[in-house]
mmCIF file with all atom_site columns, C-alpha atoms in Angstrom:
data_model
loop_
_atom_site.group_PDB
_atom_site.id
_atom_site.type_symbol
_atom_site.label_atom_id
_atom_site.label_alt_id
_atom_site.label_comp_id
_atom_site.label_asym_id
_atom_site.label_entity_id
_atom_site.label_seq_id
_atom_site.pdbx_PDB_ins_code
_atom_site.Cartn_x
_atom_site.Cartn_y
_atom_site.Cartn_z
_atom_site.occupancy
_atom_site.B_iso_or_equiv
_atom_site.pdbx_formal_charge
_atom_site.auth_seq_id
_atom_site.auth_comp_id
_atom_site.auth_asym_id
_atom_site.auth_atom_id
_atom_site.pdbx_PDB_model_num
ATOM 1   C CA . MET A 1 1   ? -13.757 -6.734  -17.107 1.00 0.00 ? 1   MET A CA 1
ATOM 2   C CA . SER A 1 2   ? -13.161 -3.183  -15.960 1.00 0.00 ? 2   SER A CA 1
ATOM 3   C CA . ASN A 1 3   ? -13.303 -1.885  -12.432 1.00 0.00 ? 3   ASN A CA 1
ATOM 4   C CA . ILE A 1 4   ? -15.286 1.266   -11.794 1.00 0.00 ? 4   ILE A CA 1
ATOM 5   C CA . ILE A 1 5   ? -13.818 3.724   -9.323  1.00 0.00 ? 5   ILE A CA 1
ATOM 6   C CA . GLU A 1 6   ? -16.329 6.234   -8.070  1.00 0.00 ? 6   GLU A CA 1
ATOM 7   C CA . ILE A 1 7   ? -15.009 9.696   -7.321  1.00 0.00 ? 7   ILE A CA 1
ATOM 8   C CA . ASP A 1 8   ? -17.063 12.041  -5.188  1.00 0.00 ? 8   ASP A CA 1
ATOM 9   C CA . LEU A 1 9   ? -17.311 15.134  -7.386  1.00 0.00 ? 9   LEU A CA 1
ATOM 10  C CA . ASP A 1 10  ? -18.433 17.217  -4.395  1.00 0.00 ? 10  ASP A CA 1
ATOM 11  C CA . ASN A 1 11  ? -15.173 16.332  -2.644  1.00 0.00 ? 11  ASN A CA 1
ATOM 12  C CA . PRO A 1 12  ? -12.530 15.999  -5.391  1.00 0.00 ? 12  PRO A CA 1
ATOM 13  C CA . GLY A 1 13  ? -9.696  15.613  -2.874  1.00 0.00 ? 13  GLY A CA 1
ATOM 14  C CA . HIS A 1 14  ? -11.227 12.346  -1.664  1.00 0.00 ? 14  HIS A CA 1
ATOM 15  C CA . LEU A 1 15  ? -9.996  9.704   -4.096  1.00 0.00 ? 15  LEU A CA 1
ATOM 16  C CA . PHE A 1 16  ? -9.883  6.544   -1.966  1.00 0.00 ? 16  PHE A CA 1
ATOM 17  C CA . ASP A 1 17  ? -11.770 5.000   0.859   1.00 0.00 ? 17  ASP A CA 1
ATOM 18  C CA . PRO A 1 18  ? -9.629  3.523   3.623   1.00 0.00 ? 18  PRO A CA 1
ATOM 19  C CA . PRO A 1 19  ? -7.701  1.448   4.067   1.00 0.00 ? 19  PRO A CA 1
ATOM 20  C CA . PHE A 1 20  ? -4.875  2.747   1.941   1.00 0.00 ? 20  PHE A CA 1
ATOM 21  C CA . VAL A 1 21  ? -1.096  2.715   2.134   1.00 0.00 ? 21  VAL A CA 1
ATOM 22  C CA . ASP A 1 22  ? 0.573   5.848   3.455   1.00 0.00 ? 22  ASP A CA 1
ATOM 23  C CA . SER A 1 23  ? 4.080   4.376   3.278   1.00 0.00 ? 23  SER A CA 1
ATOM 24  C CA . LEU A 1 24  ? 5.569   0.977   2.716   1.00 0.00 ? 24  LEU A CA 1
ATOM 25  C CA . PHE A 1 25  ? 9.129   -0.284  2.787   1.00 0.00 ? 25  PHE A CA 1
ATOM 26  C CA . ARG A 1 26  ? 11.027  -3.522  3.134   1.00 0.00 ? 26  ARG A CA 1
ATOM 27  C CA . ASP A 1 27  ? 13.134  -3.619  6.291   1.00 0.00 ? 27  ASP A CA 1
ATOM 28  C CA . VAL A 1 28  ? 16.045  -5.725  5.044   1.00 0.00 ? 28  VAL A CA 1
ATOM 29  C CA . HIS A 1 29  ? 17.598  -6.049  8.521   1.00 0.00 ? 29  HIS A CA 1
ATOM 30  C CA . HIS A 1 30  ? 14.457  -7.629  9.979   1.00 0.00 ? 30  HIS A CA 1
ATOM 31  C CA . ASN A 1 31  ? 13.157  -9.357  6.819   1.00 0.00 ? 31  ASN A CA 1
ATOM 32  C CA . ALA A 1 32  ? 9.842   -7.594  7.218   1.00 0.00 ? 32  ALA A CA 1
ATOM 33  C CA . TRP A 1 33  ? 7.507   -5.157  5.540   1.00 0.00 ? 33  TRP A CA 1
ATOM 34  C CA . THR A 1 34  ? 6.768   -1.991  7.494   1.00 0.00 ? 34  THR A CA 1
ATOM 35  C CA . ILE A 1 35  ? 3.532   -0.325  6.450   1.00 0.00 ? 35  ILE A CA 1
ATOM 36  C CA . THR A 1 36  ? 1.863   2.834   7.652   1.00 0.00 ? 36  THR A CA 1
ATOM 37  C CA . PHE A 1 37  ? -1.732  2.911   6.496   1.00 0.00 ? 37  PHE A CA 1
ATOM 38  C CA . ILE A 1 38  ? -4.910  4.931   6.819   1.00 0.00 ? 38  ILE A CA 1
ATOM 39  C CA . PRO A 1 39  ? -7.356  2.525   8.511   1.00 0.00 ? 39  PRO A CA 1
ATOM 40  C CA . GLU A 1 40  ? -11.098 2.179   8.177   1.00 0.00 ? 40  GLU A CA 1
ATOM 41  C CA . ASP A 1 41  ? -12.957 3.904   11.025  1.00 0.00 ? 41  ASP A CA 1
ATOM 42  C CA . SER A 1 42  ? -14.257 0.524   12.209  1.00 0.00 ? 42  SER A CA 1
ATOM 43  C CA . VAL A 1 43  ? -10.652 -0.631  12.755  1.00 0.00 ? 43  VAL A CA 1
ATOM 44  C CA . SER A 1 44  ? -9.140  2.470   14.364  1.00 0.00 ? 44  SER A CA 1
ATOM 45  C CA . ARG A 1 45  ? -10.081 6.082   14.970  1.00 0.00 ? 45  ARG A CA 1
ATOM 46  C CA . ARG A 1 46  ? -6.422  7.090   14.655  1.00 0.00 ? 46  ARG A CA 1
ATOM 47  C CA . GLU A 1 47  ? -5.406  8.895   11.492  1.00 0.00 ? 47  GLU A CA 1
ATOM 48  C CA . LYS A 1 48  ? -2.667  6.340   10.734  1.00 0.00 ? 48  LYS A CA 1
ATOM 49  C CA . GLU A 1 49  ? -1.629  2.947   12.001  1.00 0.00 ? 49  GLU A CA 1
ATOM 50  C CA . LEU A 1 50  ? 1.639   1.053   11.695  1.00 0.00 ? 50  LEU A CA 1
ATOM 51  C CA . VAL A 1 51  ? 2.092   -2.658  11.134  1.00 0.00 ? 51  VAL A CA 1
ATOM 52  C CA . THR A 1 52  ? 5.188   -4.791  10.632  1.00 0.00 ? 52  THR A CA 1
ATOM 53  C CA . ILE A 1 53  ? 4.726   -8.019  8.718   1.00 0.00 ? 53  ILE A CA 1
ATOM 54  C CA . ALA A 1 54  ? 7.390   -10.726 8.504   1.00 0.00 ? 54  ALA A CA 1
ATOM 55  C CA . GLU A 1 55  ? 8.298   -11.506 4.902   1.00 0.00 ? 55  GLU A CA 1
ATOM 56  C CA . ASN A 1 56  ? 8.075   -15.257 5.481   1.00 0.00 ? 56  ASN A CA 1
ATOM 57  C CA . SER A 1 57  ? 4.505   -15.033 6.844   1.00 0.00 ? 57  SER A CA 1
ATOM 58  C CA . MET A 1 58  ? 1.513   -15.616 4.560   1.00 0.00 ? 58  MET A CA 1
ATOM 59  C CA . ASP A 1 59  ? 0.724   -11.890 4.620   1.00 0.00 ? 59  ASP A CA 1
ATOM 60  C CA . GLY A 1 60  ? 4.363   -11.031 3.961   1.00 0.00 ? 60  GLY A CA 1
ATOM 61  C CA . GLN A 1 61  ? 4.470   -13.375 0.986   1.00 0.00 ? 61  GLN A CA 1
ATOM 62  C CA . ARG A 1 62  ? 1.294   -11.792 -0.388  1.00 0.00 ? 62  ARG A CA 1
ATOM 63  C CA . ILE A 1 63  ? 2.806   -8.309  -0.072  1.00 0.00 ? 63  ILE A CA 1
ATOM 64  C CA . SER A 1 64  ? 6.022   -9.537  -1.716  1.00 0.00 ? 64  SER A CA 1
ATOM 65  C CA . LEU A 1 65  ? 3.975   -10.877 -4.637  1.00 0.00 ? 65  LEU A CA 1
ATOM 66  C CA . ARG A 1 66  ? 2.139   -7.581  -5.012  1.00 0.00 ? 66  ARG A CA 1
ATOM 67  C CA . MET A 1 67  ? 5.409   -5.633  -4.852  1.00 0.00 ? 67  MET A CA 1
ATOM 68  C CA . ARG A 1 68  ? 6.911   -7.857  -7.564  1.00 0.00 ? 68  ARG A CA 1
ATOM 69  C CA . ARG A 1 69  ? 3.879   -7.000  -9.707  1.00 0.00 ? 69  ARG A CA 1
ATOM 70  C CA . VAL A 1 70  ? 4.328   -3.282  -9.002  1.00 0.00 ? 70  VAL A CA 1
ATOM 71  C CA . SER A 1 71  ? 8.023   -3.568  -9.915  1.00 0.00 ? 71  SER A CA 1
ATOM 72  C CA . LYS A 1 72  ? 7.177   -5.356  -13.152 1.00 0.00 ? 72  LYS A CA 1
ATOM 73  C CA . LEU A 1 73  ? 4.628   -2.677  -14.047 1.00 0.00 ? 73  LEU A CA 1
ATOM 74  C CA . MET A 1 74  ? 7.094   0.114   -13.261 1.00 0.00 ? 74  MET A CA 1
ATOM 75  C CA . GLY A 1 75  ? 10.051  -1.492  -15.022 1.00 0.00 ? 75  GLY A CA 1
ATOM 76  C CA . PHE A 1 76  ? 12.324  -1.223  -11.969 1.00 0.00 ? 76  PHE A CA 1
ATOM 77  C CA . LYS A 1 77  ? 12.486  -2.842  -8.522  1.00 0.00 ? 77  LYS A CA 1
ATOM 78  C CA . VAL A 1 78  ? 10.264  -0.800  -6.229  1.00 0.00 ? 78  VAL A CA 1
ATOM 79  C CA . ASP A 1 79  ? 11.460  -0.980  -2.607  1.00 0.00 ? 79  ASP A CA 1
ATOM 80  C CA . ARG A 1 80  ? 9.457   1.844   -1.092  1.00 0.00 ? 80  ARG A CA 1
ATOM 81  C CA . ILE A 1 81  ? 6.108   3.510   -1.715  1.00 0.00 ? 81  ILE A CA 1
ATOM 82  C CA . VAL A 1 82  ? 5.097   6.824   -0.188  1.00 0.00 ? 82  VAL A CA 1
ATOM 83  C CA . HIS A 1 83  ? 1.690   8.481   -0.458  1.00 0.00 ? 83  HIS A CA 1
ATOM 84  C CA . SER A 1 84  ? 2.392   11.959  -1.808  1.00 0.00 ? 84  SER A CA 1
ATOM 85  C CA . GLY A 1 85  ? -1.084  13.407  -1.325  1.00 0.00 ? 85  GLY A CA 1
ATOM 86  C CA . GLY A 1 86  ? -4.370  13.047  -3.163  1.00 0.00 ? 86  GLY A CA 1
ATOM 87  C CA . GLY A 1 87  ? -4.113  10.221  -5.655  1.00 0.00 ? 87  GLY A CA 1
ATOM 88  C CA . ASN A 1 88  ? -0.352  10.429  -6.034  1.00 0.00 ? 88  ASN A CA 1
ATOM 89  C CA . PHE A 1 89  ? 2.187   7.917   -4.797  1.00 0.00 ? 89  PHE A CA 1
ATOM 90  C CA . SER A 1 90  ? 5.968   8.029   -5.152  1.00 0.00 ? 90  SER A CA 1
ATOM 91  C CA . LEU A 1 91  ? 7.549   4.698   -6.054  1.00 0.00 ? 91  LEU A CA 1
ATOM 92  C CA . LEU A 1 92  ? 11.218  4.440   -5.140  1.00 0.00 ? 92  LEU A CA 1
ATOM 93  C CA . SER A 1 93  ? 14.057  1.952   -5.576  1.00 0.00 ? 93  SER A CA 1
ATOM 94  C CA . SER A 1 94  ? 17.080  1.411   -3.367  1.00 0.00 ? 94  SER A CA 1
ATOM 95  C CA . THR A 1 95  ? 19.249  2.533   -6.313  1.00 0.00 ? 95  THR A CA 1
ATOM 96  C CA . GLY A 1 96  ? 17.667  5.967   -6.490  1.00 0.00 ? 96  GLY A CA 1
ATOM 97  C CA . GLN A 1 97  ? 15.116  5.430   -9.239  1.00 0.00 ? 97  GLN A CA 1
ATOM 98  C CA . ALA A 1 98  ? 11.831  7.165   -8.538  1.00 0.00 ? 98  ALA A CA 1
ATOM 99  C CA . GLN A 1 99  ? 8.579   7.843   -10.294 1.00 0.00 ? 99  GLN A CA 1
ATOM 100 C CA . ASP A 1 100 ? 5.338   9.454   -9.234  1.00 0.00 ? 100 ASP A CA 1
ATOM 101 C CA . LEU A 1 101 ? 2.104   7.833   -10.330 1.00 0.00 ? 101 LEU A CA 1
ATOM 102 C CA . ALA A 1 102 ? 0.780   11.282  -11.174 1.00 0.00 ? 102 ALA A CA 1
ATOM 103 C CA . ASP A 1 103 ? 3.672   11.782  -13.612 1.00 0.00 ? 103 ASP A CA 1
ATOM 104 C CA . PRO A 1 104 ? 2.158   13.115  -16.845 1.00 0.00 ? 104 PRO A CA 1
ATOM 105 C CA . LYS A 1 105 ? 4.379   10.683  -18.804 1.00 0.00 ? 105 LYS A CA 1
ATOM 106 C CA . GLY A 1 106 ? 2.670   7.743   -17.095 1.00 0.00 ? 106 GLY A CA 1
ATOM 107 C CA . SER A 1 107 ? -0.476  6.089   -18.400 1.00 0.00 ? 107 SER A CA 1
ATOM 108 C CA . GLY A 1 108 ? -3.827  5.960   -16.665 1.00 0.00 ? 108 GLY A CA 1
ATOM 109 C CA . GLU A 1 109 ? -3.933  2.197   -17.156 1.00 0.00 ? 109 GLU A CA 1
ATOM 110 C CA . LEU A 1 110 ? -0.558  1.795   -15.427 1.00 0.00 ? 110 LEU A CA 1
ATOM 111 C CA . SER A 1 111 ? -1.757  3.907   -12.489 1.00 0.00 ? 111 SER A CA 1
ATOM 112 C CA . MET A 1 112 ? -4.980  1.915   -12.178 1.00 0.00 ? 112 MET A CA 1
ATOM 113 C CA . ASN A 1 113 ? -3.073  -1.387  -12.201 1.00 0.00 ? 113 ASN A CA 1
ATOM 114 C CA . ILE A 1 114 ? -0.773  -0.136  -9.455  1.00 0.00 ? 114 ILE A CA 1
ATOM 115 C CA . PHE A 1 115 ? -3.733  1.197   -7.447  1.00 0.00 ? 115 PHE A CA 1
ATOM 116 C CA . GLN A 1 116 ? -5.227  -2.321  -7.574  1.00 0.00 ? 116 GLN A CA 1
ATOM 117 C CA . GLU A 1 117 ? -2.005  -3.768  -6.156  1.00 0.00 ? 117 GLU A CA 1
ATOM 118 C CA . LEU A 1 118 ? -1.906  -1.067  -3.466  1.00 0.00 ? 118 LEU A CA 1
ATOM 119 C CA . ALA A 1 119 ? -5.536  -1.737  -2.544  1.00 0.00 ? 119 ALA A CA 1
ATOM 120 C CA . ASP A 1 120 ? -4.690  -5.372  -1.870  1.00 0.00 ? 120 ASP A CA 1
ATOM 121 C CA . ILE A 1 121 ? -1.578  -4.428  0.116   1.00 0.00 ? 121 ILE A CA 1
ATOM 122 C CA . SER A 1 122 ? -3.656  -1.949  2.147   1.00 0.00 ? 122 SER A CA 1
ATOM 123 C CA . MET A 1 123 ? -6.272  -4.526  3.054   1.00 0.00 ? 123 MET A CA 1
ATOM 124 C CA . THR A 1 124 ? -3.589  -7.104  3.872   1.00 0.00 ? 124 THR A CA 1
ATOM 125 C CA . ALA A 1 125 ? -1.894  -4.573  6.169   1.00 0.00 ? 125 ALA A CA 1
ATOM 126 C CA . GLN A 1 126 ? -5.154  -3.681  7.888   1.00 0.00 ? 126 GLN A CA 1
ATOM 127 C CA . LEU A 1 127 ? -6.097  -7.329  8.448   1.00 0.00 ? 127 LEU A CA 1
ATOM 128 C CA . ALA A 1 128 ? -2.618  -8.058  9.831   1.00 0.00 ? 128 ALA A CA 1
ATOM 129 C CA . PHE A 1 129 ? -2.960  -5.042  12.146  1.00 0.00 ? 129 PHE A CA 1
ATOM 130 C CA . VAL A 1 130 ? -6.329  -6.281  13.427  1.00 0.00 ? 130 VAL A CA 1
ATOM 131 C CA . THR A 1 131 ? -4.963  -9.797  13.966  1.00 0.00 ? 131 THR A CA 1
ATOM 132 C CA . GLN A 1 132 ? -1.825  -8.579  15.741  1.00 0.00 ? 132 GLN A CA 1
ATOM 133 C CA . ASN A 1 133 ? -3.844  -6.315  18.037  1.00 0.00 ? 133 ASN A CA 1
ATOM 134 C CA . ALA A 1 134 ? -6.338  -9.096  18.836  1.00 0.00 ? 134 ALA A CA 1
ATOM 135 C CA . ILE A 1 135 ? -3.445  -11.386 19.803  1.00 0.00 ? 135 ILE A CA 1
ATOM 136 C CA . SER A 1 136 ? -1.876  -8.615  21.934  1.00 0.00 ? 136 SER A CA 1
ATOM 137 C CA . ALA A 1 137 ? -5.190  -8.014  23.712  1.00 0.00 ? 137 ALA A CA 1
ATOM 138 C CA . GLN A 1 138 ? -5.459  -11.707 24.637  1.00 0.00 ? 138 GLN A CA 1
ATOM 139 C CA . SER A 1 139 ? -1.944  -11.817 26.104  1.00 0.00 ? 139 SER A CA 1
#
């Protein structure tokens, strides 16, 4: 089964609909994922939002699983992801390895598989953000 990704040909710079990851890294000192993401308009009118998710939470475990998949696809342990503009993301390790998804040596299938993992991480981050803000509003 293949997934179809529609690209607006009238707006070629628009490759994704929110939410999507702007940056993601594992905060080893706090055992948490820190994610900056572009939210859906229905969630926030701000350009970017920030959420911190404990690794031992259900959401944190889901992100850890997705990051293990990304690492397996890349062939090295990915510790940080940074949106580099358009459809490009830089994947970085703590040992200095780095690769851009837009690298001409990379395959389209690899990029699409990583985009699927990032889409899940993005939605997980947005849902965690909504939940955390709902809890804060009740306090």
